[in-house]
């Protein structure tokens, strides 16, 4: 089971306290679709994803970004139980949505960049380490049902 | 050979103009050593790396961070010839320093994150895409002499 130090718990809680939840999710998902264009294949129902501007303005992308962020908020409330918390989502992504799990890491990287951009100097190396550990655990939980 | 669009060239230049390599370099290298502690093994001669404050206060780490970013500048100025630009550094890292090339990607990620904390909204998705492509090409060039 994942062990969290008090410092890590505090750092992660601090991040969620500081960032703008309505911006981070949408921005991170938009970045993923722009920087890693093959990810657009999963969002055929979202309409116009033909350019960076179109993606950034796309209301379905924004809405889904918030859904993704909501998932992260659930994880942070269940830090000691992320595996079980994400079991249904893992099954959904593997069985129904057929998402290549490599893409979870790409979205995680984009989330990190957006949060770094918002927190700026407050995103110290220690905060980065705790955040990246958190995302690695979430990504790992999302990958579990694939096998 | 790598093809760069005009927009990508401009984006990479714009990032390079905006950042202070004497700040970014040290911070990025410190992040790598803190977030990915196994990388400390390559810097045994740097002295005290035993804690976060030791790393962020270590003048050899700071100096080497500046060296790394300065070398990245060679790539920015030779976008069409990155392979040759880094041939000698690639040989140095593989034959003499025996650095696992996976670690180049980790440092590249930390450089990008530190840049995001400095540039914030100016590090737009398009700029991120161009910058990450640039770093991928540099990492690839640094990895070439390994095989």
PDB file of C-alpha atoms in Angstrom, chain A residues 16-77:
ATOM      1  CA  UNK A  16      -5.713  21.622  -4.217  1.00  0.00           C
ATOM      2  CA  UNK A  17      -6.298  24.607  -1.968  1.00  0.00           C
ATOM      3  CA  UNK A  18      -4.368  26.945  -4.249  1.00  0.00           C
ATOM      4  CA  UNK A  19      -5.341  25.986  -7.789  1.00  0.00           C
ATOM      5  CA  UNK A  20      -8.364  27.105  -9.773  1.00  0.00           C
ATOM      6  CA  UNK A  21     -10.369  23.908 -10.340  1.00  0.00           C
ATOM      7  CA  UNK A  22     -12.357  25.406 -13.206  1.00  0.00           C
ATOM      8  CA  UNK A  23      -9.180  26.181 -15.123  1.00  0.00           C
ATOM      9  CA  UNK A  24      -6.789  23.333 -14.417  1.00  0.00           C
ATOM     10  CA  UNK A  25      -8.862  20.433 -15.739  1.00  0.00           C
ATOM     11  CA  UNK A  26      -9.980  22.090 -18.989  1.00  0.00           C
ATOM     12  CA  UNK A  27      -6.531  23.564 -19.671  1.00  0.00           C
ATOM     13  CA  UNK A  28      -4.738  20.282 -19.024  1.00  0.00           C
ATOM     14  CA  UNK A  29      -7.073  18.271 -21.256  1.00  0.00           C
ATOM     15  CA  UNK A  30      -6.817  20.891 -24.015  1.00  0.00           C
ATOM     16  CA  UNK A  31      -3.019  20.753 -23.781  1.00  0.00           C
ATOM     17  CA  UNK A  32      -3.067  16.973 -24.020  1.00  0.00           C
ATOM     18  CA  UNK A  33      -5.160  17.132 -27.206  1.00  0.00           C
ATOM     19  CA  UNK A  34      -2.905  19.830 -28.676  1.00  0.00           C
ATOM     20  CA  UNK A  35       0.532  18.551 -27.681  1.00  0.00           C
ATOM     21  CA  UNK A  36      -0.274  14.847 -28.251  1.00  0.00           C
ATOM     22  CA  UNK A  37      -2.686  14.983 -31.200  1.00  0.00           C
ATOM     23  CA  UNK A  38      -3.333  11.223 -31.357  1.00  0.00           C
ATOM     24  CA  UNK A  39      -5.304  11.577 -28.130  1.00  0.00           C
ATOM     25  CA  UNK A  40      -8.055  13.305 -30.118  1.00  0.00           C
ATOM     26  CA  UNK A  41      -9.126   9.884 -31.361  1.00  0.00           C
ATOM     27  CA  UNK A  42     -10.832   9.286 -28.034  1.00  0.00           C
ATOM     28  CA  UNK A  43     -12.977  12.400 -28.316  1.00  0.00           C
ATOM     29  CA  UNK A  44     -14.639  12.018 -31.693  1.00  0.00           C
ATOM     30  CA  UNK A  45     -17.980  13.030 -30.188  1.00  0.00           C
ATOM     31  CA  UNK A  46     -16.607  16.399 -29.061  1.00  0.00           C
ATOM     32  CA  UNK A  47     -16.910  18.176 -32.418  1.00  0.00           C
ATOM     33  CA  UNK A  48     -14.246  20.596 -33.661  1.00  0.00           C
ATOM     34  CA  UNK A  49     -10.758  19.579 -32.508  1.00  0.00           C
ATOM     35  CA  UNK A  50      -8.975  20.696 -35.651  1.00  0.00           C
ATOM     36  CA  UNK A  51      -6.800  23.436 -34.201  1.00  0.00           C
ATOM     37  CA  UNK A  52      -5.371  24.623 -30.902  1.00  0.00           C
ATOM     38  CA  UNK A  53      -7.850  27.532 -30.861  1.00  0.00           C
ATOM     39  CA  UNK A  54     -10.771  25.229 -31.600  1.00  0.00           C
ATOM     40  CA  UNK A  55      -9.714  22.855 -28.830  1.00  0.00           C
ATOM     41  CA  UNK A  56      -9.228  25.665 -26.300  1.00  0.00           C
ATOM     42  CA  UNK A  57     -12.679  27.049 -27.148  1.00  0.00           C
ATOM     43  CA  UNK A  58     -14.457  23.691 -27.273  1.00  0.00           C
ATOM     44  CA  UNK A  59     -17.087  23.547 -24.498  1.00  0.00           C
ATOM     45  CA  UNK A  60     -17.135  19.738 -24.421  1.00  0.00           C
ATOM     46  CA  UNK A  61     -13.388  19.659 -23.849  1.00  0.00           C
ATOM     47  CA  UNK A  62     -13.778  22.159 -21.020  1.00  0.00           C
ATOM     48  CA  UNK A  63     -16.651  20.213 -19.484  1.00  0.00           C
ATOM     49  CA  UNK A  64     -14.751  16.951 -19.666  1.00  0.00           C
ATOM     50  CA  UNK A  65     -11.653  18.612 -18.212  1.00  0.00           C
ATOM     51  CA  UNK A  66     -13.717  19.443 -15.147  1.00  0.00           C
ATOM     52  CA  UNK A  67     -14.949  15.845 -14.934  1.00  0.00           C
ATOM     53  CA  UNK A  68     -11.339  14.612 -14.990  1.00  0.00           C
ATOM     54  CA  UNK A  69     -10.397  17.104 -12.297  1.00  0.00           C
ATOM     55  CA  UNK A  70     -13.338  15.947 -10.217  1.00  0.00           C
ATOM     56  CA  UNK A  71     -11.809  12.476 -10.353  1.00  0.00           C
ATOM     57  CA  UNK A  72      -8.566  13.855  -8.923  1.00  0.00           C
ATOM     58  CA  UNK A  73     -10.453  15.576  -6.137  1.00  0.00           C
ATOM     59  CA  UNK A  74     -11.973  12.238  -5.249  1.00  0.00           C
ATOM     60  CA  UNK A  75      -8.503  10.716  -5.146  1.00  0.00           C
ATOM     61  CA  UNK A  76      -7.169  13.368  -2.808  1.00  0.00           C
ATOM     62  CA  UNK A  77     -10.063  12.720  -0.422  1.00  0.00           C
TER      63      UNK A  77
END
